[in-house]
mmCIF file of C-alpha atoms in Angstrom:
data_model
loop_
_atom_site.group_PDB
_atom_site.id
_atom_site.type_symbol
_atom_site.label_atom_id
_atom_site.label_comp_id
_atom_site.label_asym_id
_atom_site.label_seq_id
_atom_site.Cartn_x
_atom_site.Cartn_y
_atom_site.Cartn_z
ATOM 1 C CA UNK A 1 91.401 144.529 60.796
ATOM 2 C CA UNK A 2 88.050 143.410 59.342
ATOM 3 C CA UNK A 3 88.000 139.913 60.946
ATOM 4 C CA UNK A 4 85.837 137.539 58.913
ATOM 5 C CA UNK A 5 84.023 138.940 55.899
ATOM 6 C CA UNK A 6 81.356 137.247 53.802
ATOM 7 C CA UNK A 7 79.791 138.088 50.461
ATOM 8 C CA UNK A 8 77.061 138.439 49.485
ATOM 9 C CA UNK A 9 74.942 139.491 52.480
ATOM 10 C CA UNK A 10 71.674 138.430 50.829
ATOM 11 C CA UNK A 11 70.842 136.211 47.870
ATOM 12 C CA UNK A 12 67.701 134.832 46.279
ATOM 13 C CA UNK A 13 68.081 131.848 43.972
ATOM 14 C CA UNK A 14 65.689 129.779 41.934
ATOM 15 C CA UNK A 15 65.716 126.001 42.363
ATOM 16 C CA UNK A 16 68.522 124.494 40.308
ATOM 17 C CA UNK A 17 70.664 127.628 40.114
ATOM 18 C CA UNK A 18 74.225 127.606 41.389
ATOM 19 C CA UNK A 19 76.197 130.115 43.404
ATOM 20 C CA UNK A 20 79.342 130.525 45.453
ATOM 21 C CA UNK A 21 79.479 132.117 48.878
ATOM 22 C CA UNK A 22 82.754 133.844 49.576
ATOM 23 C CA UNK A 23 84.555 134.107 52.907
ATOM 24 C CA UNK A 24 87.846 135.730 53.854
ATOM 25 C CA UNK A 25 89.666 136.298 57.141
ATOM 26 C CA UNK A 26 92.552 138.636 57.877
ATOM 27 C CA UNK A 27 93.614 137.202 61.247
ATOM 28 C CA UNK A 28 96.131 134.669 59.851
ATOM 29 C CA UNK A 29 93.985 131.852 61.205
ATOM 30 C CA UNK A 30 94.628 128.268 60.184
ATOM 31 C CA UNK A 31 91.158 126.727 60.450
ATOM 32 C CA UNK A 32 88.009 127.840 58.669
ATOM 33 C CA UNK A 33 84.433 126.573 58.804
ATOM 34 C CA UNK A 34 81.097 126.854 57.054
ATOM 35 C CA UNK A 35 77.897 126.547 59.103
ATOM 36 C CA UNK A 36 74.236 126.905 58.373
ATOM 37 C CA UNK A 37 71.750 128.199 60.934
ATOM 38 C CA UNK A 38 68.089 127.245 60.813
ATOM 39 C CA UNK A 39 65.351 128.062 63.349
ATOM 40 C CA UNK A 40 65.285 125.511 66.154
ATOM 41 C CA UNK A 41 68.329 123.678 64.766
ATOM 42 C CA UNK A 42 71.213 125.800 65.945
ATOM 43 C CA UNK A 43 74.432 126.016 63.972
ATOM 44 C CA UNK A 44 75.313 122.934 61.964
ATOM 45 C CA UNK A 45 78.741 122.373 60.425
ATOM 46 C CA UNK A 46 78.759 121.926 56.663
ATOM 47 C CA UNK A 47 82.498 121.738 55.957
ATOM 48 C CA UNK A 48 85.692 122.423 57.805
ATOM 49 C CA UNK A 49 89.271 123.183 56.728
ATOM 50 C CA UNK A 50 92.099 122.679 59.217
ATOM 51 C CA UNK A 51 94.671 124.250 56.923
ATOM 52 C CA UNK A 52 95.248 125.366 53.368
ATOM 53 C CA UNK A 53 94.659 122.457 51.019
ATOM 54 C CA UNK A 54 92.618 120.295 53.382
ATOM 55 C CA UNK A 55 88.868 120.042 53.828
ATOM 56 C CA UNK A 56 86.601 117.689 55.787
ATOM 57 C CA UNK A 57 82.886 117.070 55.738
ATOM 58 C CA UNK A 58 80.825 118.195 58.665
ATOM 59 C CA UNK A 59 77.361 117.215 59.780
ATOM 60 C CA UNK A 60 75.391 118.356 56.700
ATOM 61 C CA UNK A 61 77.678 118.363 53.608
ATOM 62 C CA UNK A 62 75.227 117.048 50.989
ATOM 63 C CA UNK A 63 74.560 119.522 48.209
ATOM 64 C CA UNK A 64 77.631 121.625 48.964
ATOM 65 C CA UNK A 65 81.256 121.828 47.887
ATOM 66 C CA UNK A 66 84.081 123.916 49.307
ATOM 67 C CA UNK A 67 87.440 125.291 48.246
ATOM 68 C CA UNK A 68 90.192 126.490 50.527
ATOM 69 C CA UNK A 69 91.748 128.799 47.976
ATOM 70 C CA UNK A 70 94.565 129.958 50.255
ATOM 71 C CA UNK A 71 95.031 130.599 53.955
ATOM 72 C CA UNK A 72 92.687 133.609 53.883
ATOM 73 C CA UNK A 73 89.794 132.395 51.741
ATOM 74 C CA UNK A 74 87.275 129.569 52.029
ATOM 75 C CA UNK A 75 84.375 129.412 49.590
ATOM 76 C CA UNK A 76 81.148 127.409 49.678
ATOM 77 C CA UNK A 77 79.440 126.361 46.447
ATOM 78 C CA UNK A 78 75.872 125.255 45.879
ATOM 79 C CA UNK A 79 75.848 123.445 42.547
ATOM 80 C CA UNK A 80 72.079 123.032 42.199
ATOM 81 C CA UNK A 81 70.186 124.971 44.841
ATOM 82 C CA UNK A 82 67.141 123.418 46.533
ATOM 83 C CA UNK A 83 64.505 125.050 48.778
ATOM 84 C CA UNK A 84 65.893 122.974 51.696
ATOM 85 C CA UNK A 85 69.072 125.048 51.413
ATOM 86 C CA UNK A 86 67.224 128.211 52.399
ATOM 87 C CA UNK A 87 69.141 129.257 55.492
ATOM 88 C CA UNK A 88 71.592 131.711 56.996
ATOM 89 C CA UNK A 89 75.172 130.706 56.236
ATOM 90 C CA UNK A 90 78.043 131.636 58.515
ATOM 91 C CA UNK A 91 81.739 131.358 57.864
ATOM 92 C CA UNK A 92 84.070 131.158 60.855
ATOM 93 C CA UNK A 93 87.769 130.869 61.542
ATOM 94 C CA UNK A 94 90.011 129.876 64.436
ATOM 95 C CA UNK A 95 93.699 130.270 65.097
ATOM 96 C CA UNK A 96 94.800 126.696 65.586
ATOM 97 C CA UNK A 97 94.984 123.773 63.191
ATOM 98 C CA UNK A 98 92.246 121.597 64.597
ATOM 99 C CA UNK A 99 88.918 122.721 65.896
ATOM 100 C CA UNK A 100 89.088 125.364 68.558
ATOM 101 C CA UNK A 101 86.666 126.462 71.237
ATOM 102 C CA UNK A 102 87.211 130.035 70.075
ATOM 103 C CA UNK A 103 85.802 130.619 66.644
ATOM 104 C CA UNK A 104 85.330 134.002 65.002
ATOM 105 C CA UNK A 105 82.220 134.336 62.871
ATOM 106 C CA UNK A 106 81.394 136.478 59.891
ATOM 107 C CA UNK A 107 78.150 138.475 59.579
ATOM 108 C CA UNK A 108 76.351 135.763 57.600
ATOM 109 C CA UNK A 109 74.703 135.344 54.199
ATOM 110 C CA UNK A 110 70.928 135.078 54.078
ATOM 111 C CA UNK A 111 70.013 132.718 51.240
ATOM 112 C CA UNK A 112 66.495 132.065 49.983
ATOM 113 C CA UNK A 113 65.840 129.387 47.378
ATOM 114 C CA UNK A 114 62.450 129.585 45.691
ATOM 115 C CA UNK B 1 68.210 112.836 70.895
ATOM 116 C CA UNK B 2 70.251 115.932 70.118
ATOM 117 C CA UNK B 3 73.753 115.977 71.554
ATOM 118 C CA UNK B 4 73.144 119.408 73.068
ATOM 119 C CA UNK B 5 69.663 120.467 74.165
ATOM 120 C CA UNK B 6 68.750 124.076 74.856
ATOM 121 C CA UNK B 7 65.379 125.674 75.543
ATOM 122 C CA UNK B 8 64.780 128.206 72.732
ATOM 123 C CA UNK B 9 62.732 130.557 74.930
ATOM 124 C CA UNK B 10 62.084 133.369 74.469
ATOM 125 C CA UNK B 11 62.983 134.486 77.958
ATOM 126 C CA UNK B 12 61.846 137.964 78.969
ATOM 127 C CA UNK B 13 63.132 139.613 82.166
ATOM 128 C CA UNK B 14 63.130 143.131 83.640
ATOM 129 C CA UNK B 15 66.331 145.146 83.738
ATOM 130 C CA UNK B 16 68.441 144.262 86.767
ATOM 131 C CA UNK B 17 67.182 140.674 87.042
ATOM 132 C CA UNK B 18 69.439 137.650 87.374
ATOM 133 C CA UNK B 19 69.182 135.494 84.285
ATOM 134 C CA UNK B 20 69.829 131.763 84.196
ATOM 135 C CA UNK B 21 70.368 130.052 80.843
ATOM 136 C CA UNK B 22 70.829 126.304 80.666
ATOM 137 C CA UNK B 23 71.796 123.428 78.397
ATOM 138 C CA UNK B 24 72.150 119.687 78.752
ATOM 139 C CA UNK B 25 74.473 117.469 76.747
ATOM 140 C CA UNK B 26 74.684 113.754 76.195
ATOM 141 C CA UNK B 27 78.324 112.904 75.383
ATOM 142 C CA UNK B 28 80.587 112.552 78.391
ATOM 143 C CA UNK B 29 83.638 113.010 76.119
ATOM 144 C CA UNK B 30 82.903 116.721 75.799
ATOM 145 C CA UNK B 31 85.488 118.740 77.682
ATOM 146 C CA UNK B 32 85.159 122.308 76.452
ATOM 147 C CA UNK B 33 81.946 124.185 77.120
ATOM 148 C CA UNK B 34 81.304 127.529 75.489
ATOM 149 C CA UNK B 35 78.705 130.264 75.465
ATOM 150 C CA UNK B 36 78.336 132.368 72.352
ATOM 151 C CA UNK B 37 76.199 135.506 72.149
ATOM 152 C CA UNK B 38 74.451 136.410 68.914
ATOM 153 C CA UNK B 39 72.806 139.757 68.346
ATOM 154 C CA UNK B 40 70.009 139.993 65.805
ATOM 155 C CA UNK B 41 71.268 139.632 62.222
ATOM 156 C CA UNK B 42 74.891 139.249 63.354
ATOM 157 C CA UNK B 43 77.311 136.368 63.673
ATOM 158 C CA UNK B 44 77.863 134.656 67.039
ATOM 159 C CA UNK B 45 80.736 135.817 69.237
ATOM 160 C CA UNK B 46 82.422 133.885 72.014
ATOM 161 C CA UNK B 47 81.305 135.115 75.419
ATOM 162 C CA UNK B 48 82.935 132.586 77.759
ATOM 163 C CA UNK B 49 84.328 129.102 77.847
ATOM 164 C CA UNK B 50 85.190 126.584 80.555
ATOM 165 C CA UNK B 51 87.296 123.468 80.439
ATOM 166 C CA UNK B 52 85.966 120.421 82.287
ATOM 167 C CA UNK B 53 83.868 121.101 85.392
ATOM 168 C CA UNK B 54 83.557 124.136 87.596
ATOM 169 C CA UNK B 55 82.737 127.809 87.478
ATOM 170 C CA UNK B 56 84.212 130.720 85.595
ATOM 171 C CA UNK B 57 83.340 134.331 86.231
ATOM 172 C CA UNK B 58 83.798 137.351 83.963
ATOM 173 C CA UNK B 59 82.209 140.554 85.187
ATOM 174 C CA UNK B 60 78.441 140.065 85.328
ATOM 175 C CA UNK B 61 78.654 136.651 83.660
ATOM 176 C CA UNK B 62 79.263 133.266 85.315
ATOM 177 C CA UNK B 63 79.558 130.000 83.406
ATOM 178 C CA UNK B 64 79.031 126.766 85.287
ATOM 179 C CA UNK B 65 79.518 123.143 84.226
ATOM 180 C CA UNK B 66 78.320 120.096 86.139
ATOM 181 C CA UNK B 67 79.764 117.072 84.350
ATOM 182 C CA UNK B 68 78.078 114.605 86.693
ATOM 183 C CA UNK B 69 74.652 115.732 85.488
ATOM 184 C CA UNK B 70 75.844 116.918 82.043
ATOM 185 C CA UNK B 71 74.435 120.385 82.708
ATOM 186 C CA UNK B 72 75.781 123.736 81.480
ATOM 187 C CA UNK B 73 74.613 127.078 82.847
ATOM 188 C CA UNK B 74 75.205 130.760 82.177
ATOM 189 C CA UNK B 75 74.193 133.309 84.804
ATOM 190 C CA UNK B 76 73.894 137.011 84.036
ATOM 191 C CA UNK B 77 73.741 139.362 87.009
ATOM 192 C CA UNK B 78 72.222 142.843 86.853
ATOM 193 C CA UNK B 79 70.935 142.191 83.350
ATOM 194 C CA UNK B 80 70.867 145.127 80.938
ATOM 195 C CA UNK B 81 68.831 145.825 77.782
ATOM 196 C CA UNK B 82 72.120 145.459 75.870
ATOM 197 C CA UNK B 83 72.179 141.800 76.982
ATOM 198 C CA UNK B 84 69.146 141.152 74.759
ATOM 199 C CA UNK B 85 70.409 138.562 72.281
ATOM 200 C CA UNK B 86 70.372 134.860 71.504
ATOM 201 C CA UNK B 87 72.729 132.803 73.676
ATOM 202 C CA UNK B 88 74.140 129.624 72.198
ATOM 203 C CA UNK B 89 75.765 126.951 74.308
ATOM 204 C CA UNK B 90 78.351 124.756 72.597
ATOM 205 C CA UNK B 91 80.570 121.812 73.414
ATOM 206 C CA UNK B 92 83.746 120.306 72.018
ATOM 207 C CA UNK B 93 85.819 117.259 72.843
ATOM 208 C CA UNK B 94 89.585 117.431 72.604
ATOM 209 C CA UNK B 95 90.708 115.547 69.547
ATOM 210 C CA UNK B 96 87.348 115.950 67.884
ATOM 211 C CA UNK B 97 86.795 118.241 64.970
ATOM 212 C CA UNK B 98 83.196 119.177 65.517
ATOM 213 C CA UNK B 99 81.762 121.852 67.765
ATOM 214 C CA UNK B 100 78.181 121.023 68.750
ATOM 215 C CA UNK B 101 75.909 124.010 69.209
ATOM 216 C CA UNK B 102 72.623 124.210 71.039
ATOM 217 C CA UNK B 103 69.661 125.782 69.257
ATOM 218 C CA UNK B 104 70.052 129.021 71.224
ATOM 219 C CA UNK B 105 67.874 130.820 73.802
ATOM 220 C CA UNK B 106 66.464 134.230 72.893
ATOM 221 C CA UNK B 107 66.714 136.661 75.803
ATOM 222 C CA UNK B 108 64.887 139.980 76.088
ATOM 223 C CA UNK B 109 65.803 142.376 78.886
ATOM 224 C CA UNK B 110 63.167 145.077 79.295
ATOM 225 C CA UNK B 111 64.157 148.560 80.457
#
């Protein structure tokens, strides 16, 4: 039981390049989330998916797109990376449909945009 | 004003000390109050949660919520070097879809 896994662990992009961050969970959870964590800002929600086939914008969705491919997988895409998107990205999941107080986080992806 | 305010620290204490970590929040609709612990270069993990006001104890950890003053606290008794981490407070209102996290307080427990 791996929990929540994320790939890649580290990535360096040039401004304007695109990439997809992958996330998968093996806990049969319904809800999945993407957050970014910046110094002094805490975790901020980018996108949220309450169930397969549904997604909702969070606090900071601009510059990102998501796909809930199936119940297990939730990917985050940066179409044209900007230095402001340099951050640590965390994927999380929770059991219930609807946001839960108990979220399980992956190990994170450290992204640098130069 | 941020919806959840948390002093980023760092907070450095000797082993065995009682640690008090605190947050304030602004929205009275929040009903769930959580503490997540995050070790360096890892994802956060849920440590404790409380619903509405009151105290909750789990081993050396006590979570306290005072809704009248919109104040959230986490107390760690007999602190250990293994408690060194960043502690994130978080809130959630039932029916909402967004968990609001504080910025996190870095704690160092010195042996």
